[in-house]
PDB file of C-alpha atoms in Angstrom:
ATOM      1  CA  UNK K   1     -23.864   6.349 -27.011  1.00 42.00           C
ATOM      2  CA  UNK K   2     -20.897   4.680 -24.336  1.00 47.00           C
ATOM      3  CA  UNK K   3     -18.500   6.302 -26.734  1.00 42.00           C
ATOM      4  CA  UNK K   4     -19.780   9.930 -27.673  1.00 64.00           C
ATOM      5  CA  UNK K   5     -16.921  11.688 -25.249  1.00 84.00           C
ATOM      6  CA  UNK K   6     -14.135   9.696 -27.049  1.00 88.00           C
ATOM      7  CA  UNK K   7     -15.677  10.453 -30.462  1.00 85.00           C
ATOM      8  CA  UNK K   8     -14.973  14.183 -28.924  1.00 82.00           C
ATOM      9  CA  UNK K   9     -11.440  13.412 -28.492  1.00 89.00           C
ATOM     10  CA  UNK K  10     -10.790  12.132 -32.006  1.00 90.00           C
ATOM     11  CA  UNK K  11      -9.991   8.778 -30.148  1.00 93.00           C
ATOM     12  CA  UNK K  12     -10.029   6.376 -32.877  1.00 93.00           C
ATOM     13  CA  UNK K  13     -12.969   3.457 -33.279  1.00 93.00           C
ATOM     14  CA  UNK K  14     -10.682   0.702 -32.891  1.00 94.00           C
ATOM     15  CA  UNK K  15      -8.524   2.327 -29.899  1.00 95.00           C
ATOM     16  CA  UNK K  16     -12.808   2.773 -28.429  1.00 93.00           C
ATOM     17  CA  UNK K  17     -13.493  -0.596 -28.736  1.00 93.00           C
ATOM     18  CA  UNK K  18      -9.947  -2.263 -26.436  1.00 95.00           C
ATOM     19  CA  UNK K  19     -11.196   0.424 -24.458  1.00 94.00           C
ATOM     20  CA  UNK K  20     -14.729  -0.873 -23.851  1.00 93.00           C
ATOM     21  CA  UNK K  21     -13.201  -4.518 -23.525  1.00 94.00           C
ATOM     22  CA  UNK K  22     -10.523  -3.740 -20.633  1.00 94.00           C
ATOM     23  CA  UNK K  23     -14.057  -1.932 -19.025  1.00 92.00           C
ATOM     24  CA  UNK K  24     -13.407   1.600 -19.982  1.00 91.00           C
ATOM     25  CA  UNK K  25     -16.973   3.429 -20.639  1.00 86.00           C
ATOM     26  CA  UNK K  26     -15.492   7.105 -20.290  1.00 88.00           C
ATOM     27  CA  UNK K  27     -12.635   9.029 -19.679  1.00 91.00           C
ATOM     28  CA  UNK K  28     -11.145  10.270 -16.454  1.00 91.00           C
ATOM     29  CA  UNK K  29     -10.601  13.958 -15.854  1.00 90.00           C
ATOM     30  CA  UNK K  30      -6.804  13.334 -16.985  1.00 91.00           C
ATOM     31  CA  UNK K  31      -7.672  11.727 -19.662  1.00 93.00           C
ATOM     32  CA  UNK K  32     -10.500  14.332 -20.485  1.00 92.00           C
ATOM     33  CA  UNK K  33      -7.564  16.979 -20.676  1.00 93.00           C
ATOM     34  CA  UNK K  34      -4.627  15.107 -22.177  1.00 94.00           C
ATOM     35  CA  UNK K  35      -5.806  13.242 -24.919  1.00 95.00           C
ATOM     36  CA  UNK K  36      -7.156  16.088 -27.437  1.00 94.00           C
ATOM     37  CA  UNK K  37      -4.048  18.216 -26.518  1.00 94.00           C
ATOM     38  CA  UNK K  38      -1.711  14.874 -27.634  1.00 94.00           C
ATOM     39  CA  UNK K  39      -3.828  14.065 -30.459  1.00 94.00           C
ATOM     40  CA  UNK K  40      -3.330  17.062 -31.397  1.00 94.00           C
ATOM     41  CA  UNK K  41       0.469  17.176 -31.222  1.00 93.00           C
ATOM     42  CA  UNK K  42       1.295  19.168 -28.233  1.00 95.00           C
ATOM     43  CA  UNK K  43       3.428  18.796 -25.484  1.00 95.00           C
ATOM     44  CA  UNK K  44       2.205  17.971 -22.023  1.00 95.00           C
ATOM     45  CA  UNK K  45       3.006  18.974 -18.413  1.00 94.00           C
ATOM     46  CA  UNK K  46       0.954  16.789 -16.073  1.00 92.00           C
ATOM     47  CA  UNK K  47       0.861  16.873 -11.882  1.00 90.00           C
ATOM     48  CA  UNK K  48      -1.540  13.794 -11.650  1.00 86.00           C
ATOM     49  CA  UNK K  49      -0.745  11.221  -9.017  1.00 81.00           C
ATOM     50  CA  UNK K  50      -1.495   6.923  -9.595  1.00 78.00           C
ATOM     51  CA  UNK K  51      -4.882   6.388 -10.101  1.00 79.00           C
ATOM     52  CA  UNK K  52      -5.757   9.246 -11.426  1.00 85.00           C
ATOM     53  CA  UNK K  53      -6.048   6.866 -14.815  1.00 89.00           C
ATOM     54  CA  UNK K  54      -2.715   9.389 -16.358  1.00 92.00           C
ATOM     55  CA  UNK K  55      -1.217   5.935 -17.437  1.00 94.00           C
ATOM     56  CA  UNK K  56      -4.229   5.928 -20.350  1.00 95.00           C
ATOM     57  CA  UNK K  57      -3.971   9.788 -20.967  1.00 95.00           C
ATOM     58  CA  UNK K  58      -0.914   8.712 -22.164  1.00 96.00           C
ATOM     59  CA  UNK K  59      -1.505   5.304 -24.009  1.00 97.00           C
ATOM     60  CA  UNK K  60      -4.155   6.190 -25.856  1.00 96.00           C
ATOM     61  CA  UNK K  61      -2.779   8.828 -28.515  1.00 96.00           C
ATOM     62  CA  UNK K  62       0.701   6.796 -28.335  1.00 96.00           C
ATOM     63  CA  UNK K  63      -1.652   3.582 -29.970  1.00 96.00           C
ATOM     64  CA  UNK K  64      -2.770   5.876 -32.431  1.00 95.00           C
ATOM     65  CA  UNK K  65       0.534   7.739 -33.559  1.00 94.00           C
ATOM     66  CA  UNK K  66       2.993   5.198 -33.933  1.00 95.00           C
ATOM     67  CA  UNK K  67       3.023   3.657 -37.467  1.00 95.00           C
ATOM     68  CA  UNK K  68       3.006  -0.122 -37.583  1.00 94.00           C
ATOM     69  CA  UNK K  69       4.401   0.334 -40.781  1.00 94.00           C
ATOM     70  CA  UNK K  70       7.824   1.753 -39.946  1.00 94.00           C
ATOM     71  CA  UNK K  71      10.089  -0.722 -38.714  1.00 92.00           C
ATOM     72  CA  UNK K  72      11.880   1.711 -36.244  1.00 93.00           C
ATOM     73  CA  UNK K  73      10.942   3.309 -32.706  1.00 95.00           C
ATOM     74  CA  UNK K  74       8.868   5.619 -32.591  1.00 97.00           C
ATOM     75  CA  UNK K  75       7.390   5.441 -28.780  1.00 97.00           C
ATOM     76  CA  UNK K  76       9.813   5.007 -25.962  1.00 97.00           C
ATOM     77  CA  UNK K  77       8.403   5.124 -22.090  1.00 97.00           C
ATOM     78  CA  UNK K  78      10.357   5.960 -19.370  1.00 97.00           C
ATOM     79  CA  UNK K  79       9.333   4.800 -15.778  1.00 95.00           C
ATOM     80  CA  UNK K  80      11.119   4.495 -12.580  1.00 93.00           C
ATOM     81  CA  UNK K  81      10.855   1.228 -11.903  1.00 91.00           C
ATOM     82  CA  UNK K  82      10.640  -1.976 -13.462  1.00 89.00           C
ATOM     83  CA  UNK K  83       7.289  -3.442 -11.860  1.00 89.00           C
ATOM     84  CA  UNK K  84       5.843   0.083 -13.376  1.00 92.00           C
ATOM     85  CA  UNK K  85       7.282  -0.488 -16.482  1.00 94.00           C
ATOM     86  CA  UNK K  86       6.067  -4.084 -16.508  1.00 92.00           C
ATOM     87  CA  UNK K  87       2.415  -2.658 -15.859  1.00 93.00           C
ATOM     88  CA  UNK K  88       2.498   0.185 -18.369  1.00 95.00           C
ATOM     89  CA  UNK K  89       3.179  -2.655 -20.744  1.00 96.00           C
ATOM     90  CA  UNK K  90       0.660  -5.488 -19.990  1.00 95.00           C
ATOM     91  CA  UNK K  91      -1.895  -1.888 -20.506  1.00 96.00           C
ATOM     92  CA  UNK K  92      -0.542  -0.899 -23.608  1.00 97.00           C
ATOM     93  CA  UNK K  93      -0.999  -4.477 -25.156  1.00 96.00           C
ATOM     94  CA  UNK K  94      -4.692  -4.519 -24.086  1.00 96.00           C
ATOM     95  CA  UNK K  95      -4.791  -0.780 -26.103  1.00 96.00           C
ATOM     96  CA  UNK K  96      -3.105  -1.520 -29.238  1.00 96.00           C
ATOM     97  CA  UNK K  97      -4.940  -5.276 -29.729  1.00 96.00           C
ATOM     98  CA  UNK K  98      -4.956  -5.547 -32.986  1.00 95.00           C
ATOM     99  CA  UNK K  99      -3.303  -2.442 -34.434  1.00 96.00           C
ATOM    100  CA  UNK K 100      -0.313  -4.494 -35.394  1.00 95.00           C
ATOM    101  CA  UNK K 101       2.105  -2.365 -33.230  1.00 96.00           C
ATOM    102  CA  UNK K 102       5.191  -4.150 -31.896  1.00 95.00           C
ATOM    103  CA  UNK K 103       5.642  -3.509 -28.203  1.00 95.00           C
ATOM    104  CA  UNK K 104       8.667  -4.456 -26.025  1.00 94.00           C
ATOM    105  CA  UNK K 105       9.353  -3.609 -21.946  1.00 94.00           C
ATOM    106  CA  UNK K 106      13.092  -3.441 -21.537  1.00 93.00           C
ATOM    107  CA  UNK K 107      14.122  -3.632 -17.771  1.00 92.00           C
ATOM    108  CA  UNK K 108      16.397  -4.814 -15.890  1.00 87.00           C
ATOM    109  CA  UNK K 109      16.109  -8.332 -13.858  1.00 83.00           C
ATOM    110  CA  UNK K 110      15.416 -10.163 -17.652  1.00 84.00           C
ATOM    111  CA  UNK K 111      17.680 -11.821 -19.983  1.00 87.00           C
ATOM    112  CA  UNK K 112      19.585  -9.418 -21.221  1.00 90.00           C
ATOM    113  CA  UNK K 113      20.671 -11.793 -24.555  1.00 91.00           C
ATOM    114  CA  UNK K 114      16.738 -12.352 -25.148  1.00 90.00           C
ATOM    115  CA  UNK K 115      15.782  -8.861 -24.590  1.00 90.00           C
ATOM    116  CA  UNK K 116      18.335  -8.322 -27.251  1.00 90.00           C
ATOM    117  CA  UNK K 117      17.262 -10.211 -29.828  1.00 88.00           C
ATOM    118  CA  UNK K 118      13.628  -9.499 -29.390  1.00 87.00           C
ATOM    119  CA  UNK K 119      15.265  -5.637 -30.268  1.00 87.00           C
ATOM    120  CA  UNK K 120      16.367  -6.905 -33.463  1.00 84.00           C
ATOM    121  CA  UNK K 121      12.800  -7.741 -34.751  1.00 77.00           C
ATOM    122  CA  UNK K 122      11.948  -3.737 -34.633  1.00 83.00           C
ATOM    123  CA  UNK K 123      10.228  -2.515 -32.114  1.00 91.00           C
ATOM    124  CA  UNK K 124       8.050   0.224 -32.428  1.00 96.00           C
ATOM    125  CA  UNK K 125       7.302   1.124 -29.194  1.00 97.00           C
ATOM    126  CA  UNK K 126       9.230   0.716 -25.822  1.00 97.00           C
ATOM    127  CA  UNK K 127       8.288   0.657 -22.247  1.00 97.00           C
ATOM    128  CA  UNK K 128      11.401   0.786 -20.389  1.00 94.00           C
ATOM    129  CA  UNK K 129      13.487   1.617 -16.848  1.00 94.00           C
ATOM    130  CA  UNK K 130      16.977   4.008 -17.833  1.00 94.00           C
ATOM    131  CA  UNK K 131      19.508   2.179 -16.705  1.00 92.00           C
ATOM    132  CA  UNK K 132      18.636  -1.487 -19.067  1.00 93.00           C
ATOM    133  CA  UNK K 133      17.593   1.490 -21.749  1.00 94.00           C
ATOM    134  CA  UNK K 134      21.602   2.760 -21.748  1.00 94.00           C
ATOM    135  CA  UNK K 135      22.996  -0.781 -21.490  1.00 93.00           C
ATOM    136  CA  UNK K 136      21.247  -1.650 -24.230  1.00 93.00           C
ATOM    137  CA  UNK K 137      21.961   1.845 -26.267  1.00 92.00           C
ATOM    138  CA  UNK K 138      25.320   1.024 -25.793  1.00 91.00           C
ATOM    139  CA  UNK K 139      25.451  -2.790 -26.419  1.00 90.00           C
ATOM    140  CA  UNK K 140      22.170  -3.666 -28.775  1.00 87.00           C
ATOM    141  CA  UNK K 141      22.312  -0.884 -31.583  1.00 84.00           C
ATOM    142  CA  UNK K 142      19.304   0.528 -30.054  1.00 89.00           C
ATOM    143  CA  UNK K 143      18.571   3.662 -33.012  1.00 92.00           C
ATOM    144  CA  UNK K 144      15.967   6.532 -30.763  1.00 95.00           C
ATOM    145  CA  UNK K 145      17.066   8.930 -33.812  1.00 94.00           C
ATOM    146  CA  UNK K 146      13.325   8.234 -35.174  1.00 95.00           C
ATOM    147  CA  UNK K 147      11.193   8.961 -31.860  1.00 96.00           C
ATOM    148  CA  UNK K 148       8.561  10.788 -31.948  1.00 96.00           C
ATOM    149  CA  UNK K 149       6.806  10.431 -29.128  1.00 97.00           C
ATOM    150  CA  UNK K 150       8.457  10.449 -25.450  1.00 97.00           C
ATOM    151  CA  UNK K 151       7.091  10.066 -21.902  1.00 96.00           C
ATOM    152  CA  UNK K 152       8.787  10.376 -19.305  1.00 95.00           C
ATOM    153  CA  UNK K 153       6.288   8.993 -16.459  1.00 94.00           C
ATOM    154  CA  UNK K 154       6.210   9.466 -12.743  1.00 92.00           C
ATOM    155  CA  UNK K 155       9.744  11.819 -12.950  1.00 90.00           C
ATOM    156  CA  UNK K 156       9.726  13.032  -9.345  1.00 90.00           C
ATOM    157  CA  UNK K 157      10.338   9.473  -8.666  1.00 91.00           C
ATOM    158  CA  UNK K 158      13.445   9.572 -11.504  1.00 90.00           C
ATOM    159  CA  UNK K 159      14.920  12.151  -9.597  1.00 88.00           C
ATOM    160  CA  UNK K 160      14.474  10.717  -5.925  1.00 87.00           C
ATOM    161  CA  UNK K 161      15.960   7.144  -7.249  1.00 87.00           C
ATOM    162  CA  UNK K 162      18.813   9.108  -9.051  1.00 88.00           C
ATOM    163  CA  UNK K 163      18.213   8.736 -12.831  1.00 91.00           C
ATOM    164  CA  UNK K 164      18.450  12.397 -13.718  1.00 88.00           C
ATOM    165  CA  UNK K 165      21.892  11.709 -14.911  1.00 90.00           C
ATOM    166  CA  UNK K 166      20.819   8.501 -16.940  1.00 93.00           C
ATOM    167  CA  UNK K 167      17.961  10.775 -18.193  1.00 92.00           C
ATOM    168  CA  UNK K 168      20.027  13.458 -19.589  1.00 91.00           C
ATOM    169  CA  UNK K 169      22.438  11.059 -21.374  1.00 93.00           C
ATOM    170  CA  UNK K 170      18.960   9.210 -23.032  1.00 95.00           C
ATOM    171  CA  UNK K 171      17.996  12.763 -23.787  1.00 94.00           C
ATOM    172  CA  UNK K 172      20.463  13.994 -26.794  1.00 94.00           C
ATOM    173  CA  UNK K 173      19.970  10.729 -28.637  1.00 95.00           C
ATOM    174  CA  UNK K 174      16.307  11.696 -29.194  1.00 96.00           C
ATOM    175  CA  UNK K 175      15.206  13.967 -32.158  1.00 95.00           C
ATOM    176  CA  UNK K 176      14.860  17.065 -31.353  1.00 91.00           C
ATOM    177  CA  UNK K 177      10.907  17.691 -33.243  1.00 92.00           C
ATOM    178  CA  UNK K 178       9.479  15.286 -30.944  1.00 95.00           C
ATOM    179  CA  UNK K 179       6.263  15.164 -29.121  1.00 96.00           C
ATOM    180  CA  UNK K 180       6.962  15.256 -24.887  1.00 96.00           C
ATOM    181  CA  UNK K 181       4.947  14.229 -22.375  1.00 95.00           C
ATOM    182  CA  UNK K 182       6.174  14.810 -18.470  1.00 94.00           C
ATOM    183  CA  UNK K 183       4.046  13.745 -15.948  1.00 91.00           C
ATOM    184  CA  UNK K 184       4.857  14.114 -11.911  1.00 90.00           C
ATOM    185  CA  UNK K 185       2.564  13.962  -8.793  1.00 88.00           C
ATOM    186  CA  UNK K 186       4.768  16.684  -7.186  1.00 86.00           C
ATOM    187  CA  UNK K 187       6.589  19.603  -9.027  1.00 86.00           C
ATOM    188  CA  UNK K 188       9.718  20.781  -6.990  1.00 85.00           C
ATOM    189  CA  UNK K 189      11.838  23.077  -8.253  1.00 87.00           C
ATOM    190  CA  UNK K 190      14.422  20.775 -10.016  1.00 86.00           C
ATOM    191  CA  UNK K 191      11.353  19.050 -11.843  1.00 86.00           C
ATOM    192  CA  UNK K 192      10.455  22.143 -12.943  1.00 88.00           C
ATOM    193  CA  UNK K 193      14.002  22.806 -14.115  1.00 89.00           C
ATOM    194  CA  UNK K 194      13.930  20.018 -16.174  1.00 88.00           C
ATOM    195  CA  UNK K 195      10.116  20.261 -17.640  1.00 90.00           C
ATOM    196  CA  UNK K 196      11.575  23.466 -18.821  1.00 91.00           C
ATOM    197  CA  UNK K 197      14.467  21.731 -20.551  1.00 90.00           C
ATOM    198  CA  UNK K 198      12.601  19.287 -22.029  1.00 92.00           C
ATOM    199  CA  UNK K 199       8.989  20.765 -23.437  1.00 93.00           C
ATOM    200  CA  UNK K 200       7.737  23.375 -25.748  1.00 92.00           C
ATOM    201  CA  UNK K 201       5.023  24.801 -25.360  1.00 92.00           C
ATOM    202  CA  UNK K 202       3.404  22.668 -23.418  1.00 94.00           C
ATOM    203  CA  UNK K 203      -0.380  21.807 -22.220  1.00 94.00           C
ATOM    204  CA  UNK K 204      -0.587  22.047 -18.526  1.00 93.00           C
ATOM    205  CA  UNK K 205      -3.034  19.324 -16.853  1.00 92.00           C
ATOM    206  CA  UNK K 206      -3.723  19.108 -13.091  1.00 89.00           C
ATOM    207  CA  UNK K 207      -5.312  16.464 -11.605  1.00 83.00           C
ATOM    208  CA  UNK K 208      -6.069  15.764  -7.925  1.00 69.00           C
ATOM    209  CA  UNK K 209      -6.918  11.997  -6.450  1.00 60.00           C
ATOM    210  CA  UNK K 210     -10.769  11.090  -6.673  1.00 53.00           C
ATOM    211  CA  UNK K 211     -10.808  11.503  -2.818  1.00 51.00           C
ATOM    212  CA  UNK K 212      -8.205  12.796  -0.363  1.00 53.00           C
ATOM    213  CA  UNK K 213      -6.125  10.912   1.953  1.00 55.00           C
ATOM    214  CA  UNK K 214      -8.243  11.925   4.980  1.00 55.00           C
ATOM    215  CA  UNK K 215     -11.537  10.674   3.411  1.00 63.00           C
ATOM    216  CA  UNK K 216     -10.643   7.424   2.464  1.00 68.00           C
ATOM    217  CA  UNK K 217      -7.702   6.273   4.889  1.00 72.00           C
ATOM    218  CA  UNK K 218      -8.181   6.054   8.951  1.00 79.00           C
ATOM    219  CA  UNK K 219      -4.827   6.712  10.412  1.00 84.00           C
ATOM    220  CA  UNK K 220      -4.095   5.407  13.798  1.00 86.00           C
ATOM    221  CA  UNK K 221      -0.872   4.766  15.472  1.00 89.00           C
ATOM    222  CA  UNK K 222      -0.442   1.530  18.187  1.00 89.00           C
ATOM    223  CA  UNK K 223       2.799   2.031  20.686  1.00 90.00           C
ATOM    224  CA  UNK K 224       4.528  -1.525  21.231  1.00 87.00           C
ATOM    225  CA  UNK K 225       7.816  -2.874  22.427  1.00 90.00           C
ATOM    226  CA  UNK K 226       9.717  -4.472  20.031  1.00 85.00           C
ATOM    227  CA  UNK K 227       9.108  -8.298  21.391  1.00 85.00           C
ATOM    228  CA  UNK K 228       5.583  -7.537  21.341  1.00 89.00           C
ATOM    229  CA  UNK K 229       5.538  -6.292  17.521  1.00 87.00           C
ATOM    230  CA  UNK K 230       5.142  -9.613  16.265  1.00 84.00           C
ATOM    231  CA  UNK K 231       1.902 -11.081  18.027  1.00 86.00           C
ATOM    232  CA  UNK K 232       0.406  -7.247  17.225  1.00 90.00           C
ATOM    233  CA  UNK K 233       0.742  -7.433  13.847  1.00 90.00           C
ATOM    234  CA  UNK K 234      -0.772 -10.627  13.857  1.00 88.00           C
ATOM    235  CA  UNK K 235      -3.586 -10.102  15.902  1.00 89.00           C
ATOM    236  CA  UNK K 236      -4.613  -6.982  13.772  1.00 89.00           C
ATOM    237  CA  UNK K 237      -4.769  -8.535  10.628  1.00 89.00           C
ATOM    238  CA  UNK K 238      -6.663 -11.446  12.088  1.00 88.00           C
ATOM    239  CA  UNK K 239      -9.283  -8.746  13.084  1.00 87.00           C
ATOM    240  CA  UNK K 240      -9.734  -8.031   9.283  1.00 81.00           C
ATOM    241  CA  UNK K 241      -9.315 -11.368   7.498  1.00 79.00           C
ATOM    242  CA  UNK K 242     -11.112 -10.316   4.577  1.00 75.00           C
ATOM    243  CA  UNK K 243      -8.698  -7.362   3.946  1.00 82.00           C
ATOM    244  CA  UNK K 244      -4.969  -7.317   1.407  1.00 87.00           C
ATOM    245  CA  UNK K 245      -2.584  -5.388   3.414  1.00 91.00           C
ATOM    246  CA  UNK K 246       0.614  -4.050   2.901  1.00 92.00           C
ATOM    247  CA  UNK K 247       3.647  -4.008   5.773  1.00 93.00           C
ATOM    248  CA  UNK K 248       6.481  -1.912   5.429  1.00 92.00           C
ATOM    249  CA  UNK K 249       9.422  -2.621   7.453  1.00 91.00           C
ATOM    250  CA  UNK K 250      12.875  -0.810   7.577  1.00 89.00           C
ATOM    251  CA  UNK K 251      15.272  -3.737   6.200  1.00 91.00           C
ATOM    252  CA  UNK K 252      15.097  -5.964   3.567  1.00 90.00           C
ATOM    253  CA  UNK K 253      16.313  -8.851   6.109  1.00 91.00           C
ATOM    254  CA  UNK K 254      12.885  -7.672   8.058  1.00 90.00           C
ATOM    255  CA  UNK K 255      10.822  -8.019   5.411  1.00 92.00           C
ATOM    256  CA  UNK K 256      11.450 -11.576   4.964  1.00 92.00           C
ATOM    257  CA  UNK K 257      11.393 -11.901   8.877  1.00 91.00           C
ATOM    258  CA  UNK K 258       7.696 -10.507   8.903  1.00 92.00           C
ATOM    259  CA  UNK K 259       6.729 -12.937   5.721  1.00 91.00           C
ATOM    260  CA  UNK K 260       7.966 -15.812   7.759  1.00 91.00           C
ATOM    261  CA  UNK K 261       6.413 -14.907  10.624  1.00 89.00           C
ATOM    262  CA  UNK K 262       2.716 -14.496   9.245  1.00 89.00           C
ATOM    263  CA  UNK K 263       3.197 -17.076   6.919  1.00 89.00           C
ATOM    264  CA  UNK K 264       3.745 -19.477  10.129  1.00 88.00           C
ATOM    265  CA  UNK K 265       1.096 -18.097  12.212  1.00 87.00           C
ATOM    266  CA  UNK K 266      -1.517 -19.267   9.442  1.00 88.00           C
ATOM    267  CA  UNK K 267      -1.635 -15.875   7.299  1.00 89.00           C
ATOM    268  CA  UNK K 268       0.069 -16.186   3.762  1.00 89.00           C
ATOM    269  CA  UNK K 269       2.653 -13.476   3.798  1.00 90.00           C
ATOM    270  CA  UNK K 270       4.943 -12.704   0.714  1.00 91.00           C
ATOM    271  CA  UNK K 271       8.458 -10.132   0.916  1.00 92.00           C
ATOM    272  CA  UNK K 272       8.974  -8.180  -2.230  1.00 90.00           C
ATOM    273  CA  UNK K 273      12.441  -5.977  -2.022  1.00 88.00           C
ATOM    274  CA  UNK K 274      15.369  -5.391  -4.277  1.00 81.00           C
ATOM    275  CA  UNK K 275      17.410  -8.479  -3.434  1.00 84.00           C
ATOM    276  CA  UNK K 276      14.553 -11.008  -4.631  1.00 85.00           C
ATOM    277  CA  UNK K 277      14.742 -11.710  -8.151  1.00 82.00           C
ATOM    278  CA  UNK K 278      12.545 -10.457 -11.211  1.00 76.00           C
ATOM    279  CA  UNK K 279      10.499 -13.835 -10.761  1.00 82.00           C
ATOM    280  CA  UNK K 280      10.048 -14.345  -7.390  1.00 85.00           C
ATOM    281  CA  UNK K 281       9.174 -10.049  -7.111  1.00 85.00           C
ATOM    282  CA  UNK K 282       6.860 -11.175  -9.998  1.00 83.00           C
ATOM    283  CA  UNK K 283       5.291 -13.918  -8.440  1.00 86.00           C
ATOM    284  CA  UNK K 284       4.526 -12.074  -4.841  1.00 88.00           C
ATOM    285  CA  UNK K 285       2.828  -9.520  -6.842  1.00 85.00           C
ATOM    286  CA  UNK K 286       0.753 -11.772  -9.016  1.00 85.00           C
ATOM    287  CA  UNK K 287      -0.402 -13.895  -5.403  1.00 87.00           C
ATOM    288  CA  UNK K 288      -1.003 -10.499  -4.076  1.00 88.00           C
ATOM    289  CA  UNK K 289      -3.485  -9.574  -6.694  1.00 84.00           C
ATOM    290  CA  UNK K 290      -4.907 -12.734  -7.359  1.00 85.00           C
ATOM    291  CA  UNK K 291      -5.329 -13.116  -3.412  1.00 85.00           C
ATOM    292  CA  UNK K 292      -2.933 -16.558  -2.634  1.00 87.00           C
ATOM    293  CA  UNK K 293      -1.499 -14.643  -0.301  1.00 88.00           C
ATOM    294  CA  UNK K 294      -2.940 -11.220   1.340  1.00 89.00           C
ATOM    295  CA  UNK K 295       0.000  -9.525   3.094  1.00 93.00           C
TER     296      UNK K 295
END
C-alpha cells in the first residue's frame, strides 16, 4: 500500500490522506529520519538544505501534536523571511485540512491592526518572521507560556540577517519542557553555539541535496562592458524562451532597471526587493510561478 512507510512512522490516517492529495506518495530521506524521532517527542538537530522536503519533516508531527481543543499556542515557527514564512503557511493549511487547527502567519508588510485581531480568536499555531513576532509580544498580548512545540527553520539565515538578538529575547518567553526543532543547511560555529543552548538531547539528521550543484547546474561566465550588458542579457534569454530565470543585480534601483528593460524588449520581467511592498513582492512571485512573467 502508497502509505505502508507512513503507517511506520505513526503518521496519522488523516495527516496520510492531505498528504496523498498535495501528491505526497512517500517520504523523503528527511522526512524518513525526523518524523518518528518528533513523534516521538525528541528534539531535533537538522543540516538539510531547501528541497530536501525538511519543511514537511517538520509539519507533519506539528499537525498531529497541537490540540485543536486548547484555545492557546501551542506551535510557533520561526523563519527568516516573510515570503518563507508565507510558504510554510499556505503548506501547513494543505496538512492540517480538516483537523480543525487554527493557523495564523504573522509577518511583517500586513496590517498590523488585522493581524491583531485575527490573534484574538486563538491561534494555535503560528508561522511567523521575529521582528512582527516581538511587536506583537509586546503590543497584542501574544501568551507563548503554553508552547510546546518550536522550530526555528533555516537559522543560519537568522544569524546572517541579524535576528540572533530578536531570537534570544523570543527565547525566555517559551516554556522551558518544550519540544525543539533547529534546522540549518550550514552549521558554523555560532549555530552550533546556539543548537547547544537551545536543545536537549537532540536527534541529529543530515541530509544532502538529491543531486549536487555540479550535476545539475552548467556554470559559465560571459565578459561584457557595461553598455553592452543590456542587449546580452537579452539575447541569452531569447536563446531559451521556454526557460523561468532568475537575475540578480547589485542594487535595488538595478533591479527595476533590468525589469524595465526586458519587459520593453518583449520579455515579461518582474523586480522583487525590499522596497516593493508585501503585494506587489506577492504578486511578482505568484506571475513567476504561474508563468505571466518568466524573469
Amino acid at each position: 500500500m502508497e502509505s505502508t512507510v507512513f503507517d511506520l512512522m505513526k503518521v496519522s490516517p488523516a495527516v496520510q490522506a492531505n498528504l496523498r492529495n498535495m501528491g505526497i506518495r512517500k517520504p523523503m530521506p528527511v522526512q524518513q529520519r525526523a518524523i518518528p524521532a518528533l513523534l516521538n517527542g525528541r528534539d531535533v538537530l537538522a543540516r538539510a538544505q531547501t528541497g530536501t522536503g525538511k519543511t514537511l519533516a517538520y509539519l507533519v508531527p506539528l499537525a498531529q501534536k497541537v490540540d485543536p481543543a486548547r484555545n492557546y499556542v501551542q506551535g510557533l515557527v520561526l523563519t527568516p523571511t516573510r515570503e518563507l514564512a508565507q510558504q510554510v503557511h499556505e503548506v501547513l493549511k494543505e496538512v492540517a485540512a480538516g483537523l480543525g487547527l487554527k493557523t495564523l502567519a504573522v509577518t511583517g508588510g500586513r496590517d498590523f491592526e488585522t493581524q491583531k485581531r485575527k490573534l484574538q480568536g486563538n491561534a494555535q499555531i503560528l508561522i511567523g518572521t521575529p521582528g512582527r513576532l516581538l511587536a506583537h509580544i509586546a503590543n497584542s498580548g501574544i501568551d507563548l507560556s503554553h508552547v510546546s512545540y518550536f522550530v526555528l527553520d533555516e537559522a543560519d539565515r537568522m544569524l546572517d540577517m541579524g535576528f540572533i538578538h530578536d531570537i534570544r529575547r523570543i527565547l525566555p518567553l517559551l516554556p522551558e519542557k518544550r519540544q525543539t526543532l533547529f534546522f540549518s543547511a550550514t552549521m558554523p560555529d555560532d549555530i552550533v553555539k546556539l543548537a547547544n543552548t537551545m536543545l536537549r538531547k537532540p536527534a541529529h539528521v543530515t541530509v544532502t541535496p538529491p543531486a549536487s550543484v555540479v550535476e545539475t547546474i552548467r556554470q559559465s561566465v560571459l565578459f561584457a562592458e557595461k553598455a553592452e550588458k543590456r542587449t546580452l542579457l537579452a539575447s541569452l534569454l531569447r536563446e531559451r524562451p521556454e526557460s523561468s530565470v532568475l537575475v540578480f543585480s547589485r542594487t535595488k534601483h538595478g533591479a527595476d532597471r533590468i525589469a524595465r528593460i526586458l519587459t520593453k524588449a518583449g520579455i515579461e520581467g518582474r523586480a522583487i526587493h525590499g522596497d516593493k511592498s508585501q503585494g506587489a513582492r506577492e504578486r511578482a512571485m505568484n506571475d513567476f510561478r504561474s508563468g505571466a512573467c518568466r524573469v
